[in-house]
Structures are given as structure tokens and as C-alpha cells.
Short mmCIF file of C-alpha atoms in Angstrom, two decimals:
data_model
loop_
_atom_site.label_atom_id
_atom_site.label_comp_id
_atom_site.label_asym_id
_atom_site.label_seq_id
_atom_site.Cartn_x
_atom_site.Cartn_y
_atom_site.Cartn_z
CA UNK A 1 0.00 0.00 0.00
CA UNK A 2 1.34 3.58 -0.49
CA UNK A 3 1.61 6.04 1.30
CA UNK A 4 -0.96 8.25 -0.62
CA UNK A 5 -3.10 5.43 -0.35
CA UNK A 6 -2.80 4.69 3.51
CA UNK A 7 -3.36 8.62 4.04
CA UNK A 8 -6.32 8.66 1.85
CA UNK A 9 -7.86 5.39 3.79
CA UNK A 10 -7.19 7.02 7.27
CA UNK A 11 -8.57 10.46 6.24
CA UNK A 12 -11.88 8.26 5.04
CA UNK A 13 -11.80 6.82 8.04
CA UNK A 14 -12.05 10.03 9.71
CA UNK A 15 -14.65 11.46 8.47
CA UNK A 16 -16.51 8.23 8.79
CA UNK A 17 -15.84 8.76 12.66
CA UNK A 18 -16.94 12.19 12.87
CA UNK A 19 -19.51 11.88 10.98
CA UNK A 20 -21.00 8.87 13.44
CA UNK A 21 -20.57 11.14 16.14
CA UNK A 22 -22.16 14.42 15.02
CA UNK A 23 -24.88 11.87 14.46
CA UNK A 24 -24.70 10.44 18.27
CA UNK A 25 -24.63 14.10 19.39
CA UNK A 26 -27.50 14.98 17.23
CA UNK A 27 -29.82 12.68 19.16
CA UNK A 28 -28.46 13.29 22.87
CA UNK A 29 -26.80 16.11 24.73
CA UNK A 30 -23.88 15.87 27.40
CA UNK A 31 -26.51 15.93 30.37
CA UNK A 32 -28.55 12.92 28.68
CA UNK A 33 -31.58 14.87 27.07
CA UNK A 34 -33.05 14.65 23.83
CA UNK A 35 -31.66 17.11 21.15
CA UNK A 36 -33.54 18.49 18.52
CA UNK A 37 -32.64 21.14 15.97
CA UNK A 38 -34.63 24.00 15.53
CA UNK A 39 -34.38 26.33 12.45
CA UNK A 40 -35.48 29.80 12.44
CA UNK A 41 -35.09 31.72 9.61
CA UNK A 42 -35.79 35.12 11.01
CA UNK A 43 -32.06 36.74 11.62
CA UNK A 44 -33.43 40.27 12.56
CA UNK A 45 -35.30 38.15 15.47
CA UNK A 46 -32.67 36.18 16.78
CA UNK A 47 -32.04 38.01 20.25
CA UNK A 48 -35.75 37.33 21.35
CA UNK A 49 -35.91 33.57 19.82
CA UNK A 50 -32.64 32.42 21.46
CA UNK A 51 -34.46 34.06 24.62
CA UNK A 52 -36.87 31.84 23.61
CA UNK A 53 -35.09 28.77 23.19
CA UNK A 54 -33.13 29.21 26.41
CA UNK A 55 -36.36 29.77 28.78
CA UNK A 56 -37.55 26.42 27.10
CA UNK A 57 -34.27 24.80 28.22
CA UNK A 58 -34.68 25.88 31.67
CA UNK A 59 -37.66 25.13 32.19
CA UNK A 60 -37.40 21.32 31.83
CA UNK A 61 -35.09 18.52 31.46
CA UNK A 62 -36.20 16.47 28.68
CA UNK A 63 -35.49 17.95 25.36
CA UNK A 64 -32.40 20.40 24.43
CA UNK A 65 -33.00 22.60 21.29
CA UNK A 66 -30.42 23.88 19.20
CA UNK A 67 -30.87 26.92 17.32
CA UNK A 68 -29.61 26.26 13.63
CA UNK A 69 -29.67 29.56 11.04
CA UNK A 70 -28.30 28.27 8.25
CA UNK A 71 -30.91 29.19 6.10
CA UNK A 72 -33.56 28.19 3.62
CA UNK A 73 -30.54 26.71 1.30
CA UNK A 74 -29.12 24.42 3.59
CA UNK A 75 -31.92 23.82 5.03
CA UNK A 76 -33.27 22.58 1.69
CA UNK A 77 -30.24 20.43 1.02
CA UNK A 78 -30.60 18.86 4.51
CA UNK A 79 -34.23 17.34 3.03
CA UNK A 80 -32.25 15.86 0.38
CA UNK A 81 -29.76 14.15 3.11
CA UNK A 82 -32.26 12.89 4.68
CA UNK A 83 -31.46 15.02 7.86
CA UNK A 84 -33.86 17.84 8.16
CA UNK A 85 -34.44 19.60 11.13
CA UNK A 86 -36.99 18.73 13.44
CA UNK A 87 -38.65 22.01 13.76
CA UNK A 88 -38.72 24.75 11.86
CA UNK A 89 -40.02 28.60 11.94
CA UNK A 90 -39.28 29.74 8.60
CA UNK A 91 -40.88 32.27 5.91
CA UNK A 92 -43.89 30.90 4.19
CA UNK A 93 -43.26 30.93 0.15
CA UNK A 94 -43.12 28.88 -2.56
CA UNK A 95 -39.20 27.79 -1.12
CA UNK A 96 -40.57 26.00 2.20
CA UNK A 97 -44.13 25.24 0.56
CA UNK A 98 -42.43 22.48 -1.49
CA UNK A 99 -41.99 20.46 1.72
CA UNK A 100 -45.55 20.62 2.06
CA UNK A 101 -46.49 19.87 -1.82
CA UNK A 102 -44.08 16.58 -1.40
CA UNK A 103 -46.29 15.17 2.08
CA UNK A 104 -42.00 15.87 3.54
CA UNK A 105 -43.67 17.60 6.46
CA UNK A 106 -45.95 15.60 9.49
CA UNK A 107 -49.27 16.57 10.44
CA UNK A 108 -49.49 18.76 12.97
CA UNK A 109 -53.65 18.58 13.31
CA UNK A 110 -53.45 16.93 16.53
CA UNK A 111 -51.92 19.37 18.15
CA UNK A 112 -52.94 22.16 20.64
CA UNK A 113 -51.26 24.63 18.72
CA UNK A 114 -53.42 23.57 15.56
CA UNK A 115 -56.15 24.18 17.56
CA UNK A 116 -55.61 27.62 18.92
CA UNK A 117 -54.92 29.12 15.21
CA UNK A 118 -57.34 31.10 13.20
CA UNK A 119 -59.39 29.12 10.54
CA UNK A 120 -59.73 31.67 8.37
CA UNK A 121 -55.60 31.79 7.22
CA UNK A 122 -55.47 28.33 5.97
CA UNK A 123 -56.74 29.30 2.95
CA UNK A 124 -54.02 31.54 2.74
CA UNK A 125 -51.47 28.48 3.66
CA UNK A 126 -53.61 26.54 0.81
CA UNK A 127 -52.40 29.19 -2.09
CA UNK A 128 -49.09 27.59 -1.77
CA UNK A 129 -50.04 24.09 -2.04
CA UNK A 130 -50.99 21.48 0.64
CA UNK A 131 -50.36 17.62 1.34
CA UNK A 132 -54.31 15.64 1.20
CA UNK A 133 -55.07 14.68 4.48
CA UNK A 134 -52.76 17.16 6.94
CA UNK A 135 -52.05 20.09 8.20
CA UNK A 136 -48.39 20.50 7.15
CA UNK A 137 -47.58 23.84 8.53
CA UNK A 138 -49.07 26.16 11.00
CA UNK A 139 -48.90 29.95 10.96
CA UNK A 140 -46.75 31.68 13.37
CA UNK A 141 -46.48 35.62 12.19
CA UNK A 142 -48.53 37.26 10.14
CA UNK A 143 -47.21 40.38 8.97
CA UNK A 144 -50.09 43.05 7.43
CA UNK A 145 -48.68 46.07 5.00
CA UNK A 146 -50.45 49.17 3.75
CA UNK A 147 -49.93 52.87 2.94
CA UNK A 148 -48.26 54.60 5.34
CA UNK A 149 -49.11 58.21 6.13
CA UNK A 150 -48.05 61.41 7.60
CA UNK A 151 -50.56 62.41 10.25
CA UNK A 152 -49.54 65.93 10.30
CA UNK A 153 -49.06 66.30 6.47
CA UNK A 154 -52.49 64.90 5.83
CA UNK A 155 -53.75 67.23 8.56
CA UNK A 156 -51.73 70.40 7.03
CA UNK A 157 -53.88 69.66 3.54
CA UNK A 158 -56.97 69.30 5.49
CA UNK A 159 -57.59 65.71 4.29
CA UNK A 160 -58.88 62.23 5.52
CA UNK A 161 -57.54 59.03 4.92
CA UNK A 162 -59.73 58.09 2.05
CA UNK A 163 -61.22 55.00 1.48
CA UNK A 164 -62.25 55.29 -2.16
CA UNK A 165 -60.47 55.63 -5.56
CA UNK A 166 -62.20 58.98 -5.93
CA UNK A 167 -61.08 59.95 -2.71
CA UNK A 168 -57.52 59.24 -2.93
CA UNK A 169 -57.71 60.47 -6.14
CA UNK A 170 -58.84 63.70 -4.65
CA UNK A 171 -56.43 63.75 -1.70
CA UNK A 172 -53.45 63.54 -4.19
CA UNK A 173 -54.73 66.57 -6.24
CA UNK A 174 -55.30 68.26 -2.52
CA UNK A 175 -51.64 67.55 -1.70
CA UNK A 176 -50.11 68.86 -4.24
CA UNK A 177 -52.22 71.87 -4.64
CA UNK A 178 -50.52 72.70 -1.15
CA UNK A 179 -46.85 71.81 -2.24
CA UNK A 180 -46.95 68.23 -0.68
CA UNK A 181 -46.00 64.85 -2.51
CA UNK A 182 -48.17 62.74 -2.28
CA UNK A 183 -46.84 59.71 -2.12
CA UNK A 184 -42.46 58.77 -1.99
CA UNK A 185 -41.56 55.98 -4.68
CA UNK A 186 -39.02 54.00 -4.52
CA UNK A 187 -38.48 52.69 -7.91
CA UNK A 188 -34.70 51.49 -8.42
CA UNK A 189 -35.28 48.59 -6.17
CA UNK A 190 -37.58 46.51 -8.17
CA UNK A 191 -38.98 44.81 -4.88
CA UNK A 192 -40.56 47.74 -3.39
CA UNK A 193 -42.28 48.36 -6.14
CA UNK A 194 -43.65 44.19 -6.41
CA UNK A 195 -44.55 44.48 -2.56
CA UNK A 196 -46.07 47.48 -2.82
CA UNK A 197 -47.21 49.09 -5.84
CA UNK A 198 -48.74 45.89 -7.43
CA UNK A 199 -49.28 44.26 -4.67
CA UNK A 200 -52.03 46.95 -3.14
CA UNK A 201 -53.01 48.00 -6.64
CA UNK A 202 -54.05 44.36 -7.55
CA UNK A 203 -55.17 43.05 -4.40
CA UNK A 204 -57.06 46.24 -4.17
CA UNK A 205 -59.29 45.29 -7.05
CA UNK A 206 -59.24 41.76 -7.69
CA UNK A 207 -59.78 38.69 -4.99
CA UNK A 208 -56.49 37.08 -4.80
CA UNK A 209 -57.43 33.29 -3.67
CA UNK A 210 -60.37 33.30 -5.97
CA UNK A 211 -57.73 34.61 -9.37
CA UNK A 212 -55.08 31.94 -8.67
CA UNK A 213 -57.41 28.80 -7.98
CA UNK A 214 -59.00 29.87 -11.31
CA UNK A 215 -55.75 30.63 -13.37
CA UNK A 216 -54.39 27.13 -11.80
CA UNK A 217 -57.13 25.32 -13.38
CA UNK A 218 -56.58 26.95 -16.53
CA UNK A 219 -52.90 25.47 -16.64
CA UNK A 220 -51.17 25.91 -19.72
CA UNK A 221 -54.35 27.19 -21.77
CA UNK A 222 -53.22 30.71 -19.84
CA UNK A 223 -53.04 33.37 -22.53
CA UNK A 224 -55.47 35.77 -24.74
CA UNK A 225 -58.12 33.01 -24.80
CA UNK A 226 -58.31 32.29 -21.57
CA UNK A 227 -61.24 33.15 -19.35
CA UNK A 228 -58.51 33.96 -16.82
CA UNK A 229 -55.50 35.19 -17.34
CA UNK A 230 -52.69 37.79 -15.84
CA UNK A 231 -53.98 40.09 -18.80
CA UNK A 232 -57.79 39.82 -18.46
CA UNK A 233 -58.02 40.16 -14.53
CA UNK A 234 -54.49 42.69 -13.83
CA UNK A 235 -54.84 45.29 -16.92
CA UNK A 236 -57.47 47.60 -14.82
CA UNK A 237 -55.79 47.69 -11.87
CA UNK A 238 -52.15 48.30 -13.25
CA UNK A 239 -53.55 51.08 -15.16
CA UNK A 240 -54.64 52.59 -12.42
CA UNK A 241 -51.54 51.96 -10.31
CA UNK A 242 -49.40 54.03 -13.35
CA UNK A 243 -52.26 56.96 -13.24
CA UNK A 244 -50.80 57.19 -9.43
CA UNK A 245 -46.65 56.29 -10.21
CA UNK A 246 -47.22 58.79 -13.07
CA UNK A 247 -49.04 61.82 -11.65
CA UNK A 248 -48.51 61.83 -7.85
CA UNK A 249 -44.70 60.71 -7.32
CA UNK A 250 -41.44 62.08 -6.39
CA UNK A 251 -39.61 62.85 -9.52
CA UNK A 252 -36.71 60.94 -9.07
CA UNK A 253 -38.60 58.14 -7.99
CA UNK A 254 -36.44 56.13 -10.69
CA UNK A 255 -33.69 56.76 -9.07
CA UNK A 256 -33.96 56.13 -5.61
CA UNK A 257 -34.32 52.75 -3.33
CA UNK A 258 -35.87 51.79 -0.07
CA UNK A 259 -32.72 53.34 2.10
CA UNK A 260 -33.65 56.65 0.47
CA UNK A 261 -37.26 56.53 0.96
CA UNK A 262 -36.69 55.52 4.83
CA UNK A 263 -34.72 59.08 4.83
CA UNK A 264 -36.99 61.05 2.88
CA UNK A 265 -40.09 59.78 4.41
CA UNK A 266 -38.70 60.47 7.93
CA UNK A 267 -37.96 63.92 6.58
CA UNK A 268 -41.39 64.97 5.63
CA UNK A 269 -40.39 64.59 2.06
CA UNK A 270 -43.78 62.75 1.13
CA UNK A 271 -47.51 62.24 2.87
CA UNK A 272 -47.69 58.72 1.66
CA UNK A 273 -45.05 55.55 1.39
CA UNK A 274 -45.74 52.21 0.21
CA UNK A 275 -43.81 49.87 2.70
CA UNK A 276 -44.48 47.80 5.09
CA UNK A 277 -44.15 47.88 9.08
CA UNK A 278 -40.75 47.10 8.62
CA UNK A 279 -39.51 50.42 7.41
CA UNK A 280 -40.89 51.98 10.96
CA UNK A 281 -37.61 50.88 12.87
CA UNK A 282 -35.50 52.94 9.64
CA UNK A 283 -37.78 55.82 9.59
CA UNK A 284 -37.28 55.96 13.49
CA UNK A 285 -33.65 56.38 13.71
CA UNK A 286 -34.04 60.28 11.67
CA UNK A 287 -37.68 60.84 13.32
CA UNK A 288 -38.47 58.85 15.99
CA UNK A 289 -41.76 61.37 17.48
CA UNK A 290 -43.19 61.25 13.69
CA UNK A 291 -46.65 60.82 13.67
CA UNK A 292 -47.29 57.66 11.39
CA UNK A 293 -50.52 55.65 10.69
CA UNK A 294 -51.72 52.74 8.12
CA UNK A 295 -54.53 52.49 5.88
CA UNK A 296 -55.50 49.62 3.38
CA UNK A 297 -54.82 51.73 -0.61
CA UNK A 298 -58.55 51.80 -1.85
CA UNK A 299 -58.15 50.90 -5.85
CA UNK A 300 -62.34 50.86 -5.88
CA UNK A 301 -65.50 52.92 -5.22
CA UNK A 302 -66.64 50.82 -2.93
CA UNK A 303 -65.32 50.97 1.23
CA UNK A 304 -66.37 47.44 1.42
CA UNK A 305 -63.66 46.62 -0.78
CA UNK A 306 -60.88 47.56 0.99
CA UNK A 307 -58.61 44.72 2.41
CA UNK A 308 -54.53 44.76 4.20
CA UNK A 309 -52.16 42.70 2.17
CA UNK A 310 -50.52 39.92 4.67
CA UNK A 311 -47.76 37.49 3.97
CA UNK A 312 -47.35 34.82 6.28
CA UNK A 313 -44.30 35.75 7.63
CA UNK A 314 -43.47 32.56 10.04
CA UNK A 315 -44.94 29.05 9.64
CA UNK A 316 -43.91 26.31 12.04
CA UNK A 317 -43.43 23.06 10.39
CA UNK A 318 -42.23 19.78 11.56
CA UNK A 319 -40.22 17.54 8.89
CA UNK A 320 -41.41 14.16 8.00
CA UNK A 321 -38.00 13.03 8.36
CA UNK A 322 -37.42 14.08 12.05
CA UNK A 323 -35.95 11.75 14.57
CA UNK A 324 -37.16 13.21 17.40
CA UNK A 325 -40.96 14.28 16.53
CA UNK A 326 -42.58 14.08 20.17
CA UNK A 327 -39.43 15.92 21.35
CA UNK A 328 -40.06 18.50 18.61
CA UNK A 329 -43.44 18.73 19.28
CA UNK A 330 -43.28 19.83 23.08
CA UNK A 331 -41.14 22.73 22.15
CA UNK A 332 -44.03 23.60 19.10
CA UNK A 333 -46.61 23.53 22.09
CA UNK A 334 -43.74 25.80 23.77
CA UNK A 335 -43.93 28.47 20.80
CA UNK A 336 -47.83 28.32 20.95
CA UNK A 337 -47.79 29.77 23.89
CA UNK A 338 -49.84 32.90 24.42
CA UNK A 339 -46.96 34.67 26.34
CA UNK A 340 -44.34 33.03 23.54
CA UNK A 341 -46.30 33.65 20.49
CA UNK A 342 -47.85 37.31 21.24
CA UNK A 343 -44.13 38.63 23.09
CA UNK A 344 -42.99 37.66 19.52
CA UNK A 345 -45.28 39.20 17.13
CA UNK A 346 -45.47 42.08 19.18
CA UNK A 347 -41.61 42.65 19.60
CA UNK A 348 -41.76 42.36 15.53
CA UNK A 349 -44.94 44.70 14.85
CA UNK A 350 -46.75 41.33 13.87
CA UNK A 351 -50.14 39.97 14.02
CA UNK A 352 -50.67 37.31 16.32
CA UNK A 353 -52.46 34.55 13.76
CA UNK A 354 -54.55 33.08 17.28
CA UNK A 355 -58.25 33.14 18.17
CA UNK A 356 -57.80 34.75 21.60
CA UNK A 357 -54.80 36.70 20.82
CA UNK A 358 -55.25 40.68 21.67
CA UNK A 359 -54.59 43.07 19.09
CA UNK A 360 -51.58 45.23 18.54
CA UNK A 361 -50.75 47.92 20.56
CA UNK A 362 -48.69 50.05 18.46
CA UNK A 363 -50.63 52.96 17.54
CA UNK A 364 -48.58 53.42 13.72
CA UNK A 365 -50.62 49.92 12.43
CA UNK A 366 -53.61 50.62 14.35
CA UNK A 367 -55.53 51.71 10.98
CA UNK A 368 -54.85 47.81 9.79
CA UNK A 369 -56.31 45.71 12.75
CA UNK A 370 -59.83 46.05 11.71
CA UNK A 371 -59.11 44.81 8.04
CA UNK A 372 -57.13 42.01 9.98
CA UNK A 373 -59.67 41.47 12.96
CA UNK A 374 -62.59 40.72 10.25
CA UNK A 375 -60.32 38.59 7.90
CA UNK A 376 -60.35 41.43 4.74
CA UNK A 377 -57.00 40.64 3.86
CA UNK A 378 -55.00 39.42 0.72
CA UNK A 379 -51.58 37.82 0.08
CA UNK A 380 -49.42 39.76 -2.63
CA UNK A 381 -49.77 38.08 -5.86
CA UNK A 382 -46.16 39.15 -6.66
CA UNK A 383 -45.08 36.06 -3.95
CA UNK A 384 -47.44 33.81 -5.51
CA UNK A 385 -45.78 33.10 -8.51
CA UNK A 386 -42.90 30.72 -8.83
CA UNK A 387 -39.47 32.60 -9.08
CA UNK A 388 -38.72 31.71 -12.62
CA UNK A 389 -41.55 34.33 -13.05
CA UNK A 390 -39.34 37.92 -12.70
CA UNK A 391 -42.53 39.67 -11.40
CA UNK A 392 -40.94 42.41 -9.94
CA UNK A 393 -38.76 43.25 -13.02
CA UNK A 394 -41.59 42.81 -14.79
CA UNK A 395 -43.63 45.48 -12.66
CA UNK A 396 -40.46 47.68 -12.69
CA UNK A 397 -40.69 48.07 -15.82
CA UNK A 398 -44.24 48.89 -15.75
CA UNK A 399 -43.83 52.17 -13.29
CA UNK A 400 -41.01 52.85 -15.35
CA UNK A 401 -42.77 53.67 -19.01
CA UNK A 402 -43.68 49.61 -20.18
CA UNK A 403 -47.65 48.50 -21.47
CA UNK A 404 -49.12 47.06 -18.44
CA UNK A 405 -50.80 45.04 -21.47
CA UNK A 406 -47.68 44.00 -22.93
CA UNK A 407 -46.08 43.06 -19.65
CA UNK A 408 -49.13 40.96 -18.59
CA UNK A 409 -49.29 38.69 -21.56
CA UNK A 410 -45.68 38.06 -21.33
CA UNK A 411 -46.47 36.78 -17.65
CA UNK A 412 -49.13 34.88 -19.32
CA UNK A 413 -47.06 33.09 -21.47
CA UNK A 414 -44.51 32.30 -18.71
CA UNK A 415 -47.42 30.50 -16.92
CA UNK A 416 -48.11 28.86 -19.45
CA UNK A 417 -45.06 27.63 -19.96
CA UNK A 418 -44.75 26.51 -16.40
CA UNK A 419 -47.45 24.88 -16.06
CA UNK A 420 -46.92 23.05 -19.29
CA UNK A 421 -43.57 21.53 -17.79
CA UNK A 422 -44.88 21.25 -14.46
CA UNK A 423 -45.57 17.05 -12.80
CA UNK A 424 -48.89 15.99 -12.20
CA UNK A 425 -49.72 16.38 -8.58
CA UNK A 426 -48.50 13.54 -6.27
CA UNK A 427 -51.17 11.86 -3.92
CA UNK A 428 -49.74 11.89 -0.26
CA UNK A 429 -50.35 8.32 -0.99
CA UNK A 430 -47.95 8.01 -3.94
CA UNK A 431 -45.63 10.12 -1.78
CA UNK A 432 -44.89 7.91 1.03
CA UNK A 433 -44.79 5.02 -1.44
CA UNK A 434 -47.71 2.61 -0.44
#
């Protein structure tokens, strides 16, 4: 044997050791307790949910959880090792939803946590996909975005929040008349337009879960004979979005991103901003005493219409694949928590997605919690396309000078196309191979 060879045998070997014990130390920790490994994905949260995860550690000897932040990525690549985590708390979009579409995720009906959450979001969960037969993934966060407002610039122009096209039609004449901008824009990063613009413009006008079960059932007949289609159902709404990105903007709305809108925003620069709850913490650091409220962008003539777009922002799943389910499932129970769940979604200006859960008391998203209370609320359409669909270059482009017409059929035909190369659905029984 040579002595490349022996090296190469005892590095093999190695790793073969190591490997056996990361495995070992996977399922047990030093004091004798079962270890399971919890994935968050949320890294702007990770203070409170190691808080979290420490208080659960204390407060029994049982189970040990790990905090792993690796990321959707690895995470992902662990599924194909056939070592997931056992618990996650992730972002719910079409990246973790295909652990639900493949049955890779247990059912978590049984549980009191499945119990406590609102039955009115799973049809939200649904758009994504689900596995017959189980509840794959329970909402943890939901976070709600609108127009935000200057109090005291709406105030200085004598205006209410309005609550009908004509109205906020009206407003933005009213603002400008008295030297204000009506709304800041934020067009060089492509997202903030897709999250915002399109997002409240569409889901303003058109019923979100009702225009993607119907354009899934058209499949790859999507296009101009359709009776649904990105062109049919969007053009209105888009059109009226550009009326607004065209008229009632900053002009160098093409040239500035979110960083600059925080700024200008905070500065009085603008009475409106189309961002969500997050930007509050940036906008606080120039003007922290700025008076700030929410309202849902009215796109109709009807107030009955108006609805808060939501993404779920936190979804607790357990994999399939888990070693250590029961173990994973005491620390879910943990999480579900009223004093867990609600410190959380408070600490992140979140709605708590629990029948008996209070409502926020942040005064700056107070205008959303009846939209949220009575269940008027959409998810963006931009997040409910696949990724091979460039939906917010697409709508960049749109605010920027393109056809909304033009731009819609060529998301038409990228449907199309998807769905043309897309599997038939897999039973859960098919799945799991019986």
C-alpha cells in the first residue's frame, strides 16, 4: 500500500468517525436529554428567539434545542440528506411550501397549537399548495402592510384618509395643490415596487385566492383566450396603479431605493409611502416622534372593498424526516404559547395569527387591525408566482414607461409555460410510497 493510499484510507476513516458522532450528538446532549434542531429563519429576530429557546431549556429537562440559522438553502439540502431539522419557523413561500407539496412535512392537526390558530388563514397556507389529508404547517407571524401616512401632512392639507379611488384620487390633487407629494416611490429597487405598488393596486381590485385557484385550473391554456389570465383580470388595476406612479410621485422616484425613501419619508419629504411595518424601525432612527398611521390603498369605489395585504411571515413546520418528533413537538406547544407567540409578534410589529390573541398595541398599524380582525385581507400576488416568473422586473418596468398590457401577456405566457412543464400532482399516498 502507499503512502498516498494509507493517508487517503485514514482520512476516510475520519470522516466516517466524525460523521458517526455528530450523528450520536444529534440525538443526545452531554446531560442525557433529547436534542432536537430548531431552524429559524428570522435573523433580525434572533435576540428574542434564542431568549426563547433558552427559557424552554430551563424550564425542563427532557429535550435540548439547538438553534440552527443556516438558512432556507441548507436547510433545503438537509431534506435531500435525509437530515432535516426537526422544527422549523421559517418564511412561508413557494421555497418552504415544497416540503408541504411533497407530504416531507408531518401533520401537525393533533396538536394544541393547531387548535388555537385562526381558521380563516389556511386558505391563505392553501395558495401555496398542501399535502391531502394534513395540516403540514401552521402559521406563526402574520405580517399586514399598507400605505403609510403622515398624520400631520395629511392634517396640514386638510384631508382624511380616504377609502375610495375617488377619494384618494382627490387627496393627491389636494396635496399637491398645497406643495406636498403625495406619495415617496421608490423605484430602483424593483422589490418595493412588487410588494407594494402591485401588490395593493391588484389586491385592491381583484380577490387574490379566488384569481389563482382559477388561473391554476386553466394550466397551460393561460393566454389571450383564456377566461382567466394575468392580462384579463391585472390590466385595470395596473392602469390605475401608473395613473398614481405617473401623476402623484417624487420625480426621481427612478432613481432612488428603499434606504432613500426611509430618509426622505422620515424627513417629511412625502404624505404617503408604500412599505411595510418594517420600514418603521428605519424611519425611526431620523424621526423617531413622527406621527405615522396605516390604511388599506382603496383601488375601488366601494369601502367594502378595501382589504390589508398579509404574507405569512413565520410558519412552524415539523419535517417528515425528524428523529425526534414528540421531542419536537413539546417545544411547538412551547412556541404556541400565548406569552411566547404574542411577546414575539409584538416585539416584531406582527399579528398574532390566534383566536384569543389581543390586538396590537402600536398605535402606527392601528388603521390595519380592523381589516385584519374581520379577515379582509390578501396575500401579494407578486409572492405567488414561482421565481422563474421575474414579477418584480416585470412590474419595474411597468412604473417605469412599459404597457401594463404587454407586460401581462408576457407573464401569461410564462405561466403557461410553467405549467406546461410542471408534474402531475402527487397523492400523499404516492408520496410515502404505499
Amino acid at each position: 500500500m502507499s503512502v498516498r493510499t494509507s493517508r487517503a484510507l485514514r482520512a476516510v476513516a475520519a470522516g466516517v468517525a466524525l460523521a458517526l458522532a455528530g450523528t450520536l450528538l444529534a440525538g443526545c446532549s452531554s446531560d442525557g436529554r433529547e436534542t432536537i434542531r430548531f431552524t429559524f429563519s428570522k435573523r433580525e429576530a434572533l435576540a428574542f428567539m434564542n431568549g426563547v429557546v433558552d427559557r424552554y431549556n430551563a424550564s425542563q429537562d427532557r429535550v435540548r434545542v439547538e438553534m440552527d440559522t443556516s438558512g432556507v438553502d441548507v436547510v433545503s439540502a438537509s431534506f435531500v440528506r435525509g437530515n432535516p431539522p426537526d422544527i422549523m419557523l421559517a418564511n412561508y413561500n413557494y421555497e418552504t411550501a415544497r416540503f408541504v407539496q411533497r407530504c416531507a412535512l408531518s401533520d401537525l392537526s393533533g396538536t394544541t397549537a393547531a387548535s388555537t390558530t385562526r381558521d380563516d388563514l389556511q386558505a391563505l397556507m392553501d395558495q401555496y399548495g398542501s399535502c391531502p389529508g394534513r395540516v403540514s404547517a401552521l402559521p406563526y407571524s402574520v405580517m399586514a402592510a399598507s400605505v403609510i401616512y403622515n398624520e400631520d401632512l395629511f392634517a396640514q392639507a386638510g384631508i382624511d384618509v380616504p377609502t375610495t379611488w375617488d377619494e384618494l384620487l382627490a387627496a393627491c390633487a389636494k396635496l399637491t395643490a398645497a406643495g406636498i407629494t403625495p406619495f415617496y416611490a421608490t423605484f430602483k429597487d424593483d422589490w418595493t415596487v412588487g410588494q407594494g405598488w402591485y401588490d395593493y393596486s391588484v389586491g385592491g381590485s381583484v380577490d387574490v385566492v379566488d384569481f389563482f385557484n382559477r388561473l391554476a385550473a386553466e394550466g397551460d391554456a393561460v393566454g389571450p383566450d383564456a377566461a382567466t389570465s394575468f392580462q384579463k383580470d391585472f390590466t385595470a388595476p395596473l392602469e390605475k396603479m401608473t395613473q398614481l406612479t405617473s401623476q402623484f410621485v417624487n420625480a426621481d422616484a427612478a432613481s432612488r431605493g428603499y434606504g432613500d425613501g426611509n430618509l426622505a419619508f422620515a424627513k417629511g419629504e412625502a404624505a404617503m409611502y408604500l412599505q411595510g411595518p418594517w420600514a418603521f424601525s428605519e424611519i425611526a432612527k431620523t424621526a423617531p416622534d413622527l406621527n405615522l398611521g396605516t390604511f388599506p390603498l382603496p383601488m375601488t369605489d366601494d369601502p367594502a372593498d378595501l382589504r390589508v395585504r398579509v404574507n405569512m411571515d413565520l410558519a412552524a413546520m415539523i419535517p417528515e424526516g425528524s428523529r425526534h418528533k414528540d421531542a419536537a413537538r413539546d417545544f411547538l406547544e412551547y412556541l404556541y404559547r400565548p406569552e411566547t407567540i404574542e411577546a414575539y409578534n409584538a416585539a416584531q410589529l406582527g399579528f398574532t395569527p390566534t383566536t384569543d390573541a389581543p390586538a396590537p398595541d402600536d398605535p402606527r398599524i392601528a388603521g390595519m387591525i380592523p381589516f385584519y380582525t374581520a379577515g379582509k385581507v390578501y396575500q401579494g400576488p407578486s409572492v405567488l408566482v414561482p421565481k422563474t416568473i421575474p414579477v418584480f422586473n416585470y412590474v419595474q418596468a411597468v412604473v417605469l414607461g412599459a404597457s401594463p398590457e404587454a407586460t401581462l401577456r408576457t407573464m401569461d405566457a410564462d405561466w403557461a409555460r410553467l405549467a406546461f412543464r410542471a408534474p402531475a400532482p402527487t397523492t400523499e399516498t404516492e408520496e410515502s410510497g404505499q
